[in-house]
C-alpha cells in the first residue's frame, strides 16, 4: 500500500500541521477564503533553489541575503532541520513542505515559503522507478492584490528513469491543476531535464499549459549533459528581472525572478 501523500505546514508559534490533498481542485471552489495578498508591491519576487539538503556551509546566509526580500521561496531537497524551519517561520507567514523521503532525522522534499497564507495546498509524490525513492511536488495558491489567485507549482522531477513515461506521469496531475486554473501561474523547480526526450516533454507540457519560460541572460544554471536542470515558467504575468546567483552553498545555483503581476 502506498503511503498517503501530505504536506507539513509550519507557521510561527503553532505546532506543525499535516495537510492532505483537498477533495476537489482549486477551480471547484475548494479554496479557503483569501486573506492578505501575497504582495502589496507592484512586483513579485521569487527565489527558486535546490538547496542540496543543506549539506554545504553558507546555505543559510544565501537564504538570508536573497530570500528575505522575496515573497515566494521555492526550495527543492529541503530538509526540515531546526535552522531551516526557524528561518522559514521567522521570515514568512507559512511554509509548506512535501516529505519525499525520510532521512535519518529530517524529511526532505520540496518546500514553498510564502509571505501570505495559502488558500489551497495540493501535495504530490512520484516514486523513482530505479532507486525507489520519491520526488515531490506542491501546488499552492495565494491571493493577489487585484483579486486574482496565483497558482504556484514547486517541483522536483524524477531523475533516474528509463524513457520518459514516469517523467510524463509526474507532470500529468500538475497539468490537471494548471489547465483548470483561471489566472496567473508560476511553475518552477528542479526539472532534471538532462536528456533531449525530457526537455522535449517539458517544453511540450509548458506549451500545452500556455506557460512561458523565463530566460536568463547570464545563465549560470546547473547543467547536466549540457542542459540546464532548473527552470521557471509562468502565465498571465510579465518578467521585470531574472538572474542566476552563483554560489557554492549547494550543487545548484539559485534563480531569482521578479514578476509584474
Short mmCIF file of C-alpha atoms in Angstrom, two decimals, residues 26-251:
data_model
loop_
_atom_site.label_atom_id
_atom_site.label_comp_id
_atom_site.label_asym_id
_atom_site.label_seq_id
_atom_site.Cartn_x
_atom_site.Cartn_y
_atom_site.Cartn_z
CA UNK A 26 -8.96 24.83 -6.84
CA UNK A 27 -11.36 25.87 -9.64
CA UNK A 28 -14.17 23.93 -7.99
CA UNK A 29 -14.26 26.34 -5.07
CA UNK A 30 -12.36 24.21 -2.58
CA UNK A 31 -10.07 27.05 -1.53
CA UNK A 32 -10.10 28.78 1.83
CA UNK A 33 -11.36 32.38 1.91
CA UNK A 34 -8.47 34.66 0.81
CA UNK A 35 -6.59 36.60 3.46
CA UNK A 36 -3.89 39.24 2.91
CA UNK A 37 -2.42 39.23 -0.63
CA UNK A 38 0.99 37.74 -1.37
CA UNK A 39 2.46 41.13 -2.24
CA UNK A 40 1.48 44.76 -1.81
CA UNK A 41 4.21 45.90 -4.21
CA UNK A 42 3.98 46.35 -7.98
CA UNK A 43 6.34 43.36 -8.37
CA UNK A 44 6.54 39.82 -7.02
CA UNK A 45 9.98 38.45 -6.17
CA UNK A 46 10.53 34.69 -6.36
CA UNK A 47 13.61 32.66 -5.37
CA UNK A 48 13.95 29.09 -6.72
CA UNK A 49 16.68 26.84 -5.35
CA UNK A 50 17.61 23.18 -4.95
CA UNK A 51 19.23 23.54 -1.55
CA UNK A 52 21.03 20.14 -1.60
CA UNK A 53 19.58 19.09 1.80
CA UNK A 54 21.57 21.93 3.44
CA UNK A 55 24.73 19.80 3.21
CA UNK A 56 27.05 22.71 2.45
CA UNK A 57 28.05 25.66 4.58
CA UNK A 58 26.65 29.11 3.71
CA UNK A 59 23.19 27.88 2.63
CA UNK A 60 21.57 29.90 5.39
CA UNK A 61 23.41 33.13 4.54
CA UNK A 62 22.33 32.78 0.89
CA UNK A 63 18.71 32.42 2.00
CA UNK A 64 19.05 35.34 4.41
CA UNK A 65 20.62 37.57 1.76
CA UNK A 66 18.38 36.72 -1.18
CA UNK A 67 15.34 35.04 0.31
CA UNK A 68 14.25 37.62 2.85
CA UNK A 69 13.14 40.15 0.19
CA UNK A 70 11.30 37.51 -1.84
CA UNK A 71 7.57 36.97 -1.35
CA UNK A 72 7.96 33.37 -2.52
CA UNK A 73 10.83 30.92 -1.98
CA UNK A 74 10.59 27.58 -3.79
CA UNK A 75 13.10 25.09 -2.40
CA UNK A 76 13.85 21.57 -3.56
CA UNK A 77 15.67 18.96 -1.44
CA UNK A 78 14.76 21.00 1.64
CA UNK A 79 15.40 19.11 4.87
CA UNK A 80 13.23 20.16 7.79
CA UNK A 81 16.16 20.96 10.06
CA UNK A 82 15.55 23.31 13.02
CA UNK A 83 17.65 26.00 11.28
CA UNK A 84 15.55 25.96 8.11
CA UNK A 85 12.24 25.86 9.99
CA UNK A 86 13.39 28.80 12.12
CA UNK A 87 14.34 30.81 9.02
CA UNK A 88 11.04 29.95 7.32
CA UNK A 89 8.76 30.79 10.24
CA UNK A 90 10.72 33.95 11.17
CA UNK A 91 10.55 35.44 7.67
CA UNK A 92 7.38 34.01 6.13
CA UNK A 93 3.75 33.59 7.16
CA UNK A 94 3.64 29.97 6.05
CA UNK A 95 5.99 27.23 4.86
CA UNK A 96 4.63 24.04 3.29
CA UNK A 97 6.83 21.00 2.70
CA UNK A 98 6.00 17.71 1.00
CA UNK A 99 8.18 14.99 2.56
CA UNK A 100 9.50 12.98 -0.39
CA UNK A 101 11.58 10.61 1.70
CA UNK A 102 12.65 10.49 5.33
CA UNK A 103 16.35 10.76 6.07
CA UNK A 104 17.63 9.50 9.45
CA UNK A 105 16.42 12.67 11.19
CA UNK A 106 14.56 15.09 8.97
CA UNK A 107 12.31 14.53 5.93
CA UNK A 108 13.49 16.03 2.62
CA UNK A 109 11.33 17.37 -0.22
CA UNK A 110 10.03 20.49 -1.92
CA UNK A 111 9.17 23.39 0.38
CA UNK A 112 7.33 26.60 -0.51
CA UNK A 113 7.80 29.64 1.75
CA UNK A 114 5.28 32.44 1.24
CA UNK A 115 4.53 35.92 2.55
CA UNK A 116 0.81 35.01 2.62
CA UNK A 117 -1.19 32.03 3.83
CA UNK A 118 -2.04 29.62 1.00
CA UNK A 119 -5.75 29.25 0.28
CA UNK A 120 -5.11 25.92 -1.45
CA UNK A 121 -2.49 23.22 -0.93
CA UNK A 122 -2.14 20.08 -3.07
CA UNK A 123 0.88 17.84 -2.32
CA UNK A 124 2.11 15.26 -4.86
CA UNK A 125 4.69 12.47 -4.79
CA UNK A 126 6.12 10.25 -7.52
CA UNK A 127 8.41 7.28 -6.89
CA UNK A 128 11.74 6.97 -8.73
CA UNK A 129 11.42 3.71 -10.70
CA UNK A 130 15.07 2.70 -10.33
CA UNK A 131 16.09 3.99 -6.88
CA UNK A 132 12.59 3.57 -5.36
CA UNK A 133 12.99 6.94 -3.65
CA UNK A 134 10.24 9.51 -4.11
CA UNK A 135 10.32 13.01 -5.56
CA UNK A 136 7.72 15.55 -4.54
CA UNK A 137 5.79 18.48 -5.96
CA UNK A 138 3.47 21.02 -4.36
CA UNK A 139 0.66 23.12 -5.83
CA UNK A 140 -0.38 26.11 -3.71
CA UNK A 141 -2.47 29.22 -4.41
CA UNK A 142 -2.27 32.74 -2.98
CA UNK A 143 -4.41 35.87 -3.36
CA UNK A 144 -3.00 38.81 -5.34
CA UNK A 145 -3.91 42.49 -4.78
CA UNK A 146 -6.14 42.57 -7.90
CA UNK A 147 -8.34 39.78 -6.50
CA UNK A 148 -6.89 37.11 -8.79
CA UNK A 149 -5.49 33.85 -7.46
CA UNK A 150 -1.86 32.93 -8.20
CA UNK A 151 -1.19 29.21 -8.62
CA UNK A 152 2.35 28.19 -7.66
CA UNK A 153 3.85 24.82 -8.62
CA UNK A 154 7.08 23.78 -6.88
CA UNK A 155 8.53 20.61 -8.40
CA UNK A 156 11.48 18.28 -8.05
CA UNK A 157 11.17 15.96 -11.04
CA UNK A 158 12.06 12.28 -11.01
CA UNK A 159 15.66 11.79 -12.03
CA UNK A 160 16.65 8.19 -12.72
CA UNK A 161 14.24 6.57 -15.14
CA UNK A 162 14.47 4.81 -18.49
CA UNK A 163 12.49 6.69 -21.12
CA UNK A 164 10.07 9.44 -20.13
CA UNK A 165 6.99 7.50 -19.01
CA UNK A 166 7.43 8.23 -15.30
CA UNK A 167 8.62 11.77 -16.06
CA UNK A 168 5.44 12.48 -18.03
CA UNK A 169 3.35 10.68 -15.41
CA UNK A 170 4.62 13.09 -12.74
CA UNK A 171 3.65 16.11 -14.88
CA UNK A 172 0.14 14.72 -15.53
CA UNK A 173 -1.65 15.67 -12.27
CA UNK A 174 0.16 19.03 -12.28
CA UNK A 175 -1.23 19.68 -15.75
CA UNK A 176 -4.72 18.92 -14.49
CA UNK A 177 -4.31 21.61 -11.83
CA UNK A 178 -2.92 24.27 -14.22
CA UNK A 179 -5.36 23.53 -17.04
CA UNK A 180 -8.40 24.25 -14.88
CA UNK A 181 -6.97 27.35 -13.19
CA UNK A 182 -8.23 30.68 -14.48
CA UNK A 183 -5.45 33.08 -13.57
CA UNK A 184 -1.70 33.56 -13.26
CA UNK A 185 0.62 30.58 -12.74
CA UNK A 186 4.26 30.15 -11.71
CA UNK A 187 5.78 26.68 -12.18
CA UNK A 188 9.40 26.30 -11.11
CA UNK A 189 11.96 23.95 -9.62
CA UNK A 190 14.49 21.27 -10.49
CA UNK A 191 13.07 19.51 -13.55
CA UNK A 192 16.02 17.15 -14.10
CA UNK A 193 15.62 17.78 -17.84
CA UNK A 194 19.03 16.32 -18.72
CA UNK A 195 18.05 14.43 -21.89
CA UNK A 196 16.59 15.53 -25.22
CA UNK A 197 13.49 13.39 -24.54
CA UNK A 198 12.95 15.04 -21.15
CA UNK A 199 13.45 18.61 -22.35
CA UNK A 200 11.10 17.97 -25.28
CA UNK A 201 8.47 16.54 -22.92
CA UNK A 202 8.85 19.53 -20.58
CA UNK A 203 8.58 22.11 -23.38
CA UNK A 204 5.57 20.32 -24.87
CA UNK A 205 3.91 20.32 -21.45
CA UNK A 206 4.63 24.03 -20.92
CA UNK A 207 3.29 24.85 -24.40
CA UNK A 208 0.08 22.90 -23.79
CA UNK A 209 -0.44 24.76 -20.50
CA UNK A 210 0.18 28.17 -22.07
CA UNK A 211 3.32 28.68 -19.95
CA UNK A 212 6.30 30.83 -20.98
CA UNK A 213 9.88 30.14 -19.95
CA UNK A 214 11.89 32.71 -18.00
CA UNK A 215 15.15 33.37 -19.87
CA UNK A 216 18.40 34.20 -18.07
CA UNK A 217 20.87 36.41 -19.94
CA UNK A 218 23.86 35.47 -17.79
CA UNK A 219 22.91 31.82 -17.47
CA UNK A 220 24.81 30.04 -14.70
CA UNK A 221 22.19 27.38 -14.05
CA UNK A 222 23.42 23.93 -13.04
CA UNK A 223 23.70 21.75 -16.16
CA UNK A 224 23.84 18.02 -16.80
CA UNK A 225 24.86 16.71 -20.24
CA UNK A 226 24.89 20.35 -21.39
CA UNK A 227 21.26 21.02 -20.43
CA UNK A 228 20.01 23.17 -17.54
CA UNK A 229 18.12 21.40 -14.76
CA UNK A 230 16.31 24.33 -13.11
CA UNK A 231 13.53 26.29 -14.82
CA UNK A 232 10.91 28.92 -14.11
CA UNK A 233 7.72 29.01 -16.22
CA UNK A 234 4.87 31.50 -15.94
CA UNK A 235 1.50 32.53 -17.33
CA UNK A 236 -0.50 35.78 -17.28
CA UNK A 237 2.39 37.78 -15.81
CA UNK A 238 5.37 39.77 -17.02
CA UNK A 239 9.05 39.37 -16.12
CA UNK A 240 10.76 42.51 -14.82
CA UNK A 241 14.12 40.94 -13.98
CA UNK A 242 15.74 37.48 -13.92
CA UNK A 243 19.14 36.39 -12.68
CA UNK A 244 21.10 33.34 -11.56
CA UNK A 245 23.11 33.72 -8.35
CA UNK A 246 26.46 31.95 -8.35
CA UNK A 247 27.19 30.22 -5.04
CA UNK A 248 28.99 27.20 -3.59
CA UNK A 249 26.31 26.77 -0.91
CA UNK A 250 24.61 24.00 -2.98
CA UNK A 251 25.21 21.91 -6.10
#
